[in-house]
Amino acid sequence: MSSPEPSRGHRPGPPRFIHADELIVDPIFVDSQHGLDRDNLAPSIDGPPERDPDPYDPEAFSWSLIERPDDSDAIVEFAPSPYDDVEQYDHGDHHTAEFRPDVPGTYVFELDAPDGTHRQTVRVFPAAPDDTGGPPRLELDGRYEAETDEFVLVADAELSPTSNAFRDGLTVEWLPEDGTELSLSDVTIESPITESTTPPSEDDEVVGQQVRIPADALDGSTRLFAAPYDGHVVGNVDEIVLDPDAGTVELPNRPPEWLDDAVVYEIFTRSFAGEPGETDFEFLAEQVSYLDELGIDMVWLTPIVPAWSAQVDRAPGGPHAYSTEDYFDTADDLGTIEEYERFVETCHDHDIRVCFDLVINHAGWTNPRFQDTIAELGEDIGDEYVLPHVEAWDSDSPYFDWFDRRADGTDTDAPPAAMYFFGTRLQPNLNYGNVALREHIMAAAEFWAPKVDAFRCDIAWGVPHSFWKELRRRVRSMDSEFMLLDETIPRMPSFTESEFDAHFDTTGFMDAAHAVARGDRPAADIVRAIEKRFIDGFPTFTRLLNTTENHDERRLYYEAKTEGRRENVPKAQRAAMAAAVTLPGIPFVLYGQERLIGEYGTPRESAFDEEDDRSDDDIRNDPYKRAFMNWDEYPDEHFRFYRDLFDIYHELDVLGPGADLAQAPHSNVDPDDVLVFGRETDEQSVVVVINFGDGPATVDLRNAVDPCNLFTGENCETGSPDHATRVEVETLGVFETPSVLGPSHRP
């Protein structure tokens, strides 16, 4: 087959900032034993991506290392296999490059592509010493000054609270995007600016580095990238775009503003109707008014594309559909694409945005392109849950190189065996070293992006950073308010670098909320999980989801009921949701939480017989995790609590994700059960009290605190002593105060 049209552009990605002990590699493993990050140097596709492109010739892209430090022996590598246990199969096309630096310095790579020669710079910092603390954080801003015809940028860099570095050692490193005319010699970096107009002293708070760039040094719209460096650790990269013709400054690495007022609701799609096989787009559209009444701003449906698990009676884990058969269609049991679009339109009529579940780390075994790579299958043993062995592969298939492979064979696959997500053969890993595969997936993203408002990206850590950076540029060029949500477990700040707007926080916030609901950890651990985001280096402008449940984790209620010590478990669940709404972050609801589905819903049945030892089975682990929705029976008080909670979130900006989190002076509380903290903006300050305990809690707050609970509208004062305002709180209290007084920081 011939290569795709060579006139299309294939520039590489933006410049990179890494440590000398970091690798830019794209291993064939996607599991917890072989790292949780993938990357490569890759050509992008500037023209319209094709759904089914012909294979690119092996010689279409050639990488070379044209500049490196004098004492470096580093080379361009292809599939260096950083793990010794398995050799990666060499597909032979080498469209992408991988890299292991050996010394600090600047490395420049050259890409020879059909449309010309391009460069990509990698800035390498010394390996970070042990116990240096968290990375610094950076936020860029800027303006155009017509009087001087120059751009003035401010790089607001900040040390981590746990950093061992000195403030005067904090710098900001800059690189323009390769291929632009801007040279760093045209960039004037001035002394750090402070809050005062006098020269900075040791006691001044450093708030930024000022940079000046003449407009005539730019040959059109120009991107610059910057990273903070404290002398030990390099922090996350931020990006800014300068347009000298329009005199404008853009910050593309920012979430859309609508996200800061959003409550997110996840639906495990085929459980929502309450009965097997009953959910379709028509039913979902009929329930949009319910979501509106509840106070939902964005709804995320688990995958709606054709997939094997939705086509069997009792799929392991339920009909989750995370094994894509076709990236350009909807599943037959749910309805047509036109019916899906009518559901989206109904959501928009109620001011509810729609998030599409984009599953591109792996495809499904039944995907026709994967099937095309199989030359011969072994015997079908008649068990729909056991896939047949692969006796031979068709290496002449145009899709053979679309999937990750190992050089040898396995117990089930002939060499070169395909690699699967966490070893699950239903889900073959995609090979992002193949440009045709990248183009196919990019075409899928461009197919769905105009129909929805956001992507939730499954197993984001299993896809190279280079691809996410390219995808973000594409969808943001189509819709400047499009939102990208990553699934990375544990949370990883590197995905904030021009990739994702919002992030899951399963190992932080969710784990803490579950432990407190069980009664195993003090309530303050939930706040510590929020503060840890700051320590980890997440920039102020990015957003993390405060999730107490999702479809992959055990229900908080089920876990607290079966393993916890609390008697009033529904109240503990409500308290956990109150923390998710009132602490910095984006509130998140898994369908049925508001109706106490763990008590009133219909559990799913495991696909395996009881005698099967399947402790890893999702359904056996928690039958309510993906249970059928309880539309008929539910506790009204519980539902009203959720609805009122989302109402106050929308009413009070001080509860938003960008408001400060502060300590609030208090006493007379049980630290295991009661959580007290402050939230403040320039316009308002509140003290929040959350009670996980079985009965009401009495808390002493400062005299200045107003005892009227903004959540219930009731005066909660009870027998206050002279020195304090004593309030009684059942589950949630939000009290206005002139100031919080405790130490404060932006979360």
mmCIF file of N, CA and C in Angstrom, residues 189-301:
data_model
loop_
_atom_site.group_PDB
_atom_site.id
_atom_site.type_symbol
_atom_site.label_atom_id
_atom_site.label_comp_id
_atom_site.label_asym_id
_atom_site.label_seq_id
_atom_site.Cartn_x
_atom_site.Cartn_y
_atom_site.Cartn_z
ATOM 1 N N ILE A 189 14.869 38.651 30.764
ATOM 2 C CA ILE A 189 14.373 38.202 32.066
ATOM 3 C C ILE A 189 14.835 39.191 33.114
ATOM 4 N N GLU A 190 13.874 39.849 33.759
ATOM 5 C CA GLU A 190 14.182 40.859 34.758
ATOM 6 C C GLU A 190 14.248 40.230 36.137
ATOM 7 N N SER A 191 14.684 41.017 37.127
ATOM 8 C CA SER A 191 14.752 40.528 38.501
ATOM 9 C C SER A 191 13.368 40.131 38.975
ATOM 10 N N PRO A 192 13.279 39.208 39.910
ATOM 11 C CA PRO A 192 11.960 38.839 40.430
ATOM 12 C C PRO A 192 11.215 40.053 40.944
ATOM 13 N N ILE A 193 9.928 40.128 40.648
ATOM 14 C CA ILE A 193 9.114 41.224 41.140
ATOM 15 C C ILE A 193 8.484 40.809 42.455
ATOM 16 N N THR A 194 8.240 41.766 43.322
ATOM 17 C CA THR A 194 7.664 41.488 44.628
ATOM 18 C C THR A 194 6.399 42.303 44.800
ATOM 19 N N GLU A 195 5.748 42.092 45.916
ATOM 20 C CA GLU A 195 4.509 42.806 46.196
ATOM 21 C C GLU A 195 4.771 44.280 46.481
ATOM 22 N N SER A 196 5.986 44.642 46.810
ATOM 23 C CA SER A 196 6.315 46.049 47.055
ATOM 24 C C SER A 196 7.038 46.623 45.851
ATOM 25 N N THR A 197 7.156 47.942 45.806
ATOM 26 C CA THR A 197 7.842 48.595 44.698
ATOM 27 C C THR A 197 9.313 48.830 44.992
ATOM 28 N N THR A 198 9.729 48.536 46.220
ATOM 29 C CA THR A 198 11.132 48.692 46.598
ATOM 30 C C THR A 198 11.900 47.433 46.217
ATOM 31 N N PRO A 199 13.230 47.502 46.175
ATOM 32 C CA PRO A 199 14.003 46.299 45.852
ATOM 33 C C PRO A 199 13.663 45.157 46.806
ATOM 34 N N PRO A 200 13.621 43.916 46.310
ATOM 35 C CA PRO A 200 13.206 42.799 47.157
ATOM 36 C C PRO A 200 14.157 42.576 48.311
ATOM 37 N N SER A 201 13.600 42.281 49.462
ATOM 38 C CA SER A 201 14.391 41.913 50.630
ATOM 39 C C SER A 201 14.109 40.461 50.958
ATOM 40 N N GLU A 202 14.831 39.954 51.914
ATOM 41 C CA GLU A 202 14.683 38.540 52.263
ATOM 42 C C GLU A 202 13.290 38.231 52.789
ATOM 43 N N ASP A 203 12.599 39.260 53.344
ATOM 44 C CA ASP A 203 11.277 39.025 53.919
ATOM 45 C C ASP A 203 10.157 39.183 52.903
ATOM 46 N N ASP A 204 10.468 39.691 51.703
ATOM 47 C CA ASP A 204 9.422 39.883 50.708
ATOM 48 C C ASP A 204 8.946 38.538 50.173
ATOM 49 N N GLU A 205 7.661 38.479 49.801
ATOM 50 C CA GLU A 205 7.091 37.287 49.178
ATOM 51 C C GLU A 205 7.322 37.366 47.674
ATOM 52 N N VAL A 206 8.132 36.493 47.129
ATOM 53 C CA VAL A 206 8.387 36.506 45.697
ATOM 54 C C VAL A 206 7.154 35.980 44.979
ATOM 55 N N VAL A 207 6.605 36.774 44.084
ATOM 56 C CA VAL A 207 5.383 36.373 43.402
ATOM 57 C C VAL A 207 5.572 36.203 41.907
ATOM 58 N N GLY A 208 6.741 36.471 41.400
ATOM 59 C CA GLY A 208 6.872 36.252 39.978
ATOM 60 C C GLY A 208 8.185 36.713 39.391
ATOM 61 N N GLN A 209 8.457 36.194 38.200
ATOM 62 C CA GLN A 209 9.597 36.617 37.390
ATOM 63 C C GLN A 209 9.019 37.332 36.170
ATOM 64 N N GLN A 210 9.524 38.519 35.868
ATOM 65 C CA GLN A 210 8.991 39.294 34.753
ATOM 66 C C GLN A 210 9.872 39.103 33.525
ATOM 67 N N VAL A 211 9.208 38.911 32.377
ATOM 68 C CA VAL A 211 9.901 38.646 31.123
ATOM 69 C C VAL A 211 9.357 39.594 30.063
ATOM 70 N N ARG A 212 10.260 40.178 29.268
ATOM 71 C CA ARG A 212 9.848 41.074 28.198
ATOM 72 C C ARG A 212 10.311 40.520 26.848
ATOM 73 N N ILE A 213 9.383 40.569 25.868
ATOM 74 C CA ILE A 213 9.683 40.050 24.530
ATOM 75 C C ILE A 213 9.191 41.065 23.503
ATOM 76 N N PRO A 214 10.065 41.631 22.687
ATOM 77 C CA PRO A 214 9.617 42.571 21.648
ATOM 78 C C PRO A 214 8.688 41.876 20.655
ATOM 79 N N ALA A 215 7.628 42.555 20.271
ATOM 80 C CA ALA A 215 6.676 41.955 19.335
ATOM 81 C C ALA A 215 7.325 41.661 17.992
ATOM 82 N N ASP A 216 8.308 42.492 17.581
ATOM 83 C CA ASP A 216 8.925 42.265 16.276
ATOM 84 C C ASP A 216 9.889 41.078 16.277
ATOM 85 N N ALA A 217 10.100 40.457 17.450
ATOM 86 C CA ALA A 217 10.913 39.233 17.496
ATOM 87 C C ALA A 217 10.088 37.999 17.150
ATOM 88 N N LEU A 218 8.771 38.193 16.983
ATOM 89 C CA LEU A 218 7.872 37.078 16.710
ATOM 90 C C LEU A 218 7.446 37.109 15.249
ATOM 91 N N ASP A 219 7.386 35.942 14.621
ATOM 92 C CA ASP A 219 6.994 35.845 13.217
ATOM 93 C C ASP A 219 5.560 35.358 13.081
ATOM 94 N N GLY A 220 4.717 35.767 13.974
ATOM 95 C CA GLY A 220 3.338 35.291 14.012
ATOM 96 C C GLY A 220 3.049 34.686 15.372
ATOM 97 N N SER A 221 1.906 34.054 15.484
ATOM 98 C CA SER A 221 1.520 33.450 16.756
ATOM 99 C C SER A 221 2.592 32.479 17.232
ATOM 100 N N THR A 222 3.061 32.666 18.453
ATOM 101 C CA THR A 222 4.222 31.938 18.965
ATOM 102 C C THR A 222 3.913 31.357 20.339
ATOM 103 N N ARG A 223 4.270 30.105 20.522
ATOM 104 C CA ARG A 223 4.089 29.431 21.810
ATOM 105 C C ARG A 223 5.404 29.396 22.567
ATOM 106 N N LEU A 224 5.310 29.676 23.867
ATOM 107 C CA LEU A 224 6.465 29.527 24.754
ATOM 108 C C LEU A 224 6.084 28.579 25.874
ATOM 109 N N PHE A 225 7.083 27.846 26.333
ATOM 110 C CA PHE A 225 6.891 26.900 27.416
ATOM 111 C C PHE A 225 7.883 27.234 28.525
ATOM 112 N N ALA A 226 7.421 27.088 29.754
ATOM 113 C CA ALA A 226 8.279 27.418 30.893
ATOM 114 C C ALA A 226 8.080 26.383 31.985
ATOM 115 N N ALA A 227 9.151 26.149 32.752
ATOM 116 C CA ALA A 227 9.102 25.205 33.865
ATOM 117 C C ALA A 227 9.833 25.805 35.054
ATOM 118 N N PRO A 228 9.300 25.645 36.275
ATOM 119 C CA PRO A 228 9.998 26.125 37.467
ATOM 120 C C PRO A 228 11.051 25.117 37.905
ATOM 121 N N TYR A 229 12.173 25.626 38.415
ATOM 122 C CA TYR A 229 13.258 24.744 38.869
ATOM 123 C C TYR A 229 13.831 25.326 40.154
ATOM 124 N N ASP A 230 13.841 24.522 41.216
ATOM 125 C CA ASP A 230 14.297 25.030 42.518
ATOM 126 C C ASP A 230 15.740 24.664 42.836
ATOM 127 N N GLY A 231 16.470 24.191 41.832
ATOM 128 C CA GLY A 231 17.847 23.758 42.037
ATOM 129 C C GLY A 231 17.961 22.272 42.305
ATOM 130 N N HIS A 232 16.824 21.643 42.613
ATOM 131 C CA HIS A 232 16.790 20.196 42.844
ATOM 132 C C HIS A 232 15.758 19.513 41.948
ATOM 133 N N VAL A 233 14.567 20.114 41.879
ATOM 134 C CA VAL A 233 13.439 19.480 41.205
ATOM 135 C C VAL A 233 12.846 20.440 40.189
ATOM 136 N N VAL A 234 12.543 19.926 38.991
ATOM 137 C CA VAL A 234 11.844 20.713 37.992
ATOM 138 C C VAL A 234 10.349 20.431 38.128
ATOM 139 N N GLY A 235 9.540 21.482 38.079
ATOM 140 C CA GLY A 235 8.101 21.347 38.222
ATOM 141 C C GLY A 235 7.407 21.235 36.881
ATOM 142 N N ASN A 236 6.078 21.279 36.921
ATOM 143 C CA ASN A 236 5.285 21.098 35.713
ATOM 144 C C ASN A 236 5.372 22.300 34.780
ATOM 145 N N VAL A 237 5.283 22.014 33.507
ATOM 146 C CA VAL A 237 5.420 23.007 32.456
ATOM 147 C C VAL A 237 4.092 23.744 32.259
ATOM 148 N N ASP A 238 4.178 25.063 32.040
ATOM 149 C CA ASP A 238 3.016 25.837 31.620
ATOM 150 C C ASP A 238 3.305 26.417 30.236
ATOM 151 N N GLU A 239 2.252 26.877 29.566
ATOM 152 C CA GLU A 239 2.340 27.277 28.159
ATOM 153 C C GLU A 239 1.627 28.608 27.967
ATOM 154 N N ILE A 240 2.177 29.449 27.086
ATOM 155 C CA ILE A 240 1.561 30.738 26.772
ATOM 156 C C ILE A 240 1.724 30.997 25.278
ATOM 157 N N VAL A 241 0.731 31.638 24.666
ATOM 158 C CA VAL A 241 0.732 31.908 23.228
ATOM 159 C C VAL A 241 0.651 33.409 23.016
ATOM 160 N N LEU A 242 1.597 33.950 22.249
ATOM 161 C CA LEU A 242 1.664 35.369 21.967
ATOM 162 C C LEU A 242 1.357 35.606 20.492
ATOM 163 N N ASP A 243 0.440 36.526 20.214
ATOM 164 C CA ASP A 243 0.072 36.852 18.834
ATOM 165 C C ASP A 243 0.398 38.324 18.584
ATOM 166 N N PRO A 244 1.500 38.630 17.883
ATOM 167 C CA PRO A 244 1.883 40.041 17.676
ATOM 168 C C PRO A 244 0.938 40.786 16.743
ATOM 169 N N ASP A 245 0.279 40.086 15.834
ATOM 170 C CA ASP A 245 -0.645 40.751 14.913
ATOM 171 C C ASP A 245 -1.898 41.227 15.636
ATOM 172 N N ALA A 246 -2.431 40.391 16.528
ATOM 173 C CA ALA A 246 -3.639 40.754 17.265
ATOM 174 C C ALA A 246 -3.328 41.437 18.588
ATOM 175 N N GLY A 247 -2.065 41.355 19.034
ATOM 176 C CA GLY A 247 -1.706 41.916 20.325
ATOM 177 C C GLY A 247 -2.386 41.202 21.476
ATOM 178 N N THR A 248 -2.467 39.885 21.380
ATOM 179 C CA THR A 248 -3.182 39.103 22.393
ATOM 180 C C THR A 248 -2.266 38.079 23.037
ATOM 181 N N VAL A 249 -2.666 37.667 24.230
ATOM 182 C CA VAL A 249 -1.979 36.623 24.992
ATOM 183 C C VAL A 249 -3.005 35.558 25.348
ATOM 184 N N GLU A 250 -2.694 34.315 25.068
ATOM 185 C CA GLU A 250 -3.586 33.209 25.402
ATOM 186 C C GLU A 250 -2.879 32.242 26.345
ATOM 187 N N LEU A 251 -3.672 31.615 27.202
ATOM 188 C CA LEU A 251 -3.178 30.594 28.124
ATOM 189 C C LEU A 251 -3.927 29.303 27.831
ATOM 190 N N PRO A 252 -3.461 28.511 26.864
ATOM 191 C CA PRO A 252 -4.209 27.324 26.436
ATOM 192 C C PRO A 252 -4.254 26.218 27.475
ATOM 193 N N ASN A 253 -3.365 26.307 28.469
ATOM 194 C CA ASN A 253 -3.309 25.241 29.476
ATOM 195 C C ASN A 253 -4.188 25.594 30.675
ATOM 196 N N ARG A 254 -5.443 25.990 30.406
ATOM 197 C CA ARG A 254 -6.366 26.350 31.477
ATOM 198 C C ARG A 254 -7.685 25.612 31.280
ATOM 199 N N PRO A 255 -8.317 25.170 32.367
ATOM 200 C CA PRO A 255 -9.628 24.539 32.233
ATOM 201 C C PRO A 255 -10.664 25.552 31.763
ATOM 202 N N PRO A 256 -11.738 25.101 31.123
ATOM 203 C CA PRO A 256 -12.817 26.035 30.782
ATOM 204 C C PRO A 256 -13.464 26.573 32.052
ATOM 205 N N GLU A 257 -13.915 27.816 32.000
ATOM 206 C CA GLU A 257 -14.464 28.446 33.195
ATOM 207 C C GLU A 257 -15.703 27.738 33.721
ATOM 208 N N TRP A 258 -16.486 27.106 32.837
ATOM 209 C CA TRP A 258 -17.717 26.464 33.292
ATOM 210 C C TRP A 258 -17.448 25.325 34.275
ATOM 211 N N LEU A 259 -16.247 24.768 34.237
ATOM 212 C CA LEU A 259 -15.937 23.646 35.122
ATOM 213 C C LEU A 259 -15.965 24.064 36.589
ATOM 214 N N ASP A 260 -15.671 25.319 36.877
ATOM 215 C CA ASP A 260 -15.587 25.769 38.266
ATOM 216 C C ASP A 260 -16.949 25.891 38.941
ATOM 217 N N ASP A 261 -18.018 25.709 38.217
ATOM 218 C CA ASP A 261 -19.356 25.745 38.820
ATOM 219 C C ASP A 261 -20.105 24.452 38.538
ATOM 220 N N ALA A 262 -19.361 23.388 38.246
ATOM 221 C CA ALA A 262 -19.985 22.161 37.764
ATOM 222 C C ALA A 262 -20.013 21.070 38.819
ATOM 223 N N VAL A 263 -21.133 20.359 38.876
ATOM 224 C CA VAL A 263 -21.249 19.103 39.610
ATOM 225 C C VAL A 263 -21.307 17.998 38.561
ATOM 226 N N VAL A 264 -20.414 17.023 38.670
ATOM 227 C CA VAL A 264 -20.275 15.964 37.665
ATOM 228 C C VAL A 264 -20.991 14.707 38.145
ATOM 229 N N TYR A 265 -21.721 14.063 37.229
ATOM 230 C CA TYR A 265 -22.521 12.874 37.554
ATOM 231 C C TYR A 265 -22.151 11.761 36.592
ATOM 232 N N GLU A 266 -21.698 10.622 37.125
ATOM 233 C CA GLU A 266 -21.358 9.473 36.285
ATOM 234 C C GLU A 266 -22.492 8.468 36.261
ATOM 235 N N ILE A 267 -22.790 7.965 35.062
ATOM 236 C CA ILE A 267 -23.789 6.910 34.886
ATOM 237 C C ILE A 267 -23.111 5.665 34.332
ATOM 238 N N PHE A 268 -23.213 4.551 35.071
ATOM 239 C CA PHE A 268 -22.840 3.259 34.486
ATOM 240 C C PHE A 268 -23.993 2.896 33.563
ATOM 241 N N THR A 269 -23.789 3.095 32.276
ATOM 242 C CA THR A 269 -24.880 3.280 31.325
ATOM 243 C C THR A 269 -25.945 2.190 31.396
ATOM 244 N N ARG A 270 -25.541 0.950 31.350
ATOM 245 C CA ARG A 270 -26.534 -0.113 31.213
ATOM 246 C C ARG A 270 -27.168 -0.537 32.538
ATOM 247 N N SER A 271 -26.898 0.220 33.595
ATOM 248 C CA SER A 271 -27.569 -0.008 34.874
ATOM 249 C C SER A 271 -28.604 1.069 35.186
ATOM 250 N N PHE A 272 -28.634 2.127 34.383
ATOM 251 C CA PHE A 272 -29.379 3.315 34.802
ATOM 252 C C PHE A 272 -30.891 3.122 34.746
ATOM 253 N N ALA A 273 -31.392 2.305 33.836
ATOM 254 C CA ALA A 273 -32.845 2.117 33.731
ATOM 255 C C ALA A 273 -33.406 1.269 34.859
ATOM 256 N N GLY A 274 -32.547 0.561 35.575
ATOM 257 C CA GLY A 274 -33.014 -0.232 36.706
ATOM 258 C C GLY A 274 -33.298 -1.686 36.396
ATOM 259 N N GLU A 275 -33.247 -2.066 35.119
ATOM 260 C CA GLU A 275 -33.482 -3.445 34.704
ATOM 261 C C GLU A 275 -32.495 -3.804 33.602
ATOM 262 N N PRO A 276 -32.112 -5.086 33.512
ATOM 263 C CA PRO A 276 -31.190 -5.490 32.447
ATOM 264 C C PRO A 276 -31.789 -5.219 31.066
ATOM 265 N N GLY A 277 -30.978 -4.651 30.186
ATOM 266 C CA GLY A 277 -31.382 -4.450 28.806
ATOM 267 C C GLY A 277 -32.377 -3.335 28.573
ATOM 268 N N GLU A 278 -32.658 -2.523 29.587
ATOM 269 C CA GLU A 278 -33.691 -1.497 29.443
ATOM 270 C C GLU A 278 -33.136 -0.112 29.119
ATOM 271 N N THR A 279 -31.866 0.111 29.345
ATOM 272 C CA THR A 279 -31.313 1.446 29.111
ATOM 273 C C THR A 279 -31.056 1.670 27.630
ATOM 274 N N ASP A 280 -31.546 2.775 27.115
ATOM 275 C CA ASP A 280 -31.194 3.231 25.774
ATOM 276 C C ASP A 280 -31.170 4.757 25.792
ATOM 277 N N PHE A 281 -30.813 5.352 24.662
ATOM 278 C CA PHE A 281 -30.686 6.805 24.625
ATOM 279 C C PHE A 281 -32.018 7.504 24.868
ATOM 280 N N GLU A 282 -33.109 6.875 24.456
ATOM 281 C CA GLU A 282 -34.423 7.478 24.697
ATOM 282 C C GLU A 282 -34.703 7.555 26.191
ATOM 283 N N PHE A 283 -34.415 6.458 26.919
ATOM 284 C CA PHE A 283 -34.622 6.481 28.369
ATOM 285 C C PHE A 283 -33.708 7.521 29.021
ATOM 286 N N LEU A 284 -32.455 7.566 28.596
ATOM 287 C CA LEU A 284 -31.520 8.532 29.170
ATOM 288 C C LEU A 284 -32.007 9.959 28.951
ATOM 289 N N ALA A 285 -32.540 10.229 27.764
ATOM 290 C CA ALA A 285 -33.055 11.568 27.487
ATOM 291 C C ALA A 285 -34.232 11.898 28.400
ATOM 292 N N GLU A 286 -35.054 10.893 28.699
ATOM 293 C CA GLU A 286 -36.204 11.123 29.568
ATOM 294 C C GLU A 286 -35.786 11.466 30.996
ATOM 295 N N GLN A 287 -34.593 11.047 31.402
ATOM 296 C CA GLN A 287 -34.129 11.286 32.771
ATOM 297 C C GLN A 287 -33.313 12.561 32.917
ATOM 298 N N VAL A 288 -33.140 13.306 31.847
ATOM 299 C CA VAL A 288 -32.354 14.536 31.938
ATOM 300 C C VAL A 288 -33.011 15.527 32.894
ATOM 301 N N SER A 289 -34.336 15.589 32.895
ATOM 302 C CA SER A 289 -35.021 16.499 33.820
ATOM 303 C C SER A 289 -34.746 16.109 35.270
ATOM 304 N N TYR A 290 -34.571 14.813 35.532
ATOM 305 C CA TYR A 290 -34.211 14.359 36.871
ATOM 306 C C TYR A 290 -32.831 14.883 37.263
ATOM 307 N N LEU A 291 -31.882 14.782 36.339
ATOM 308 C CA LEU A 291 -30.536 15.288 36.605
ATOM 309 C C LEU A 291 -30.568 16.794 36.831
ATOM 310 N N ASP A 292 -31.384 17.479 36.077
ATOM 311 C CA ASP A 292 -31.524 18.929 36.236
ATOM 312 C C ASP A 292 -32.066 19.266 37.619
ATOM 313 N N GLU A 293 -33.090 18.549 38.054
ATOM 314 C CA GLU A 293 -33.667 18.781 39.382
ATOM 315 C C GLU A 293 -32.636 18.529 40.478
ATOM 316 N N LEU A 294 -31.792 17.524 40.294
ATOM 317 C CA LEU A 294 -30.776 17.188 41.284
ATOM 318 C C LEU A 294 -29.694 18.254 41.369
ATOM 319 N N GLY A 295 -29.461 18.973 40.277
ATOM 320 C CA GLY A 295 -28.441 20.017 40.271
ATOM 321 C C GLY A 295 -27.168 19.622 39.558
ATOM 322 N N ILE A 296 -27.285 18.759 38.557
ATOM 323 C CA ILE A 296 -26.125 18.253 37.830
ATOM 324 C C ILE A 296 -25.790 19.185 36.671
ATOM 325 N N ASP A 297 -24.492 19.387 36.443
ATOM 326 C CA ASP A 297 -24.030 20.273 35.374
ATOM 327 C C ASP A 297 -23.328 19.531 34.241
ATOM 328 N N MET A 298 -22.778 18.361 34.521
ATOM 329 C CA MET A 298 -22.170 17.544 33.468
ATOM 330 C C MET A 298 -22.436 16.083 33.762
ATOM 331 N N VAL A 299 -22.846 15.338 32.737
ATOM 332 C CA VAL A 299 -23.101 13.910 32.895
ATOM 333 C C VAL A 299 -22.090 13.137 32.055
ATOM 334 N N TRP A 300 -21.503 12.130 32.690
ATOM 335 C CA TRP A 300 -20.546 11.240 32.010
ATOM 336 C C TRP A 300 -21.184 9.856 31.923
ATOM 337 N N LEU A 301 -21.344 9.383 30.693
ATOM 338 C CA LEU A 301 -21.815 8.023 30.456
ATOM 339 C C LEU A 301 -20.614 7.115 30.230
#
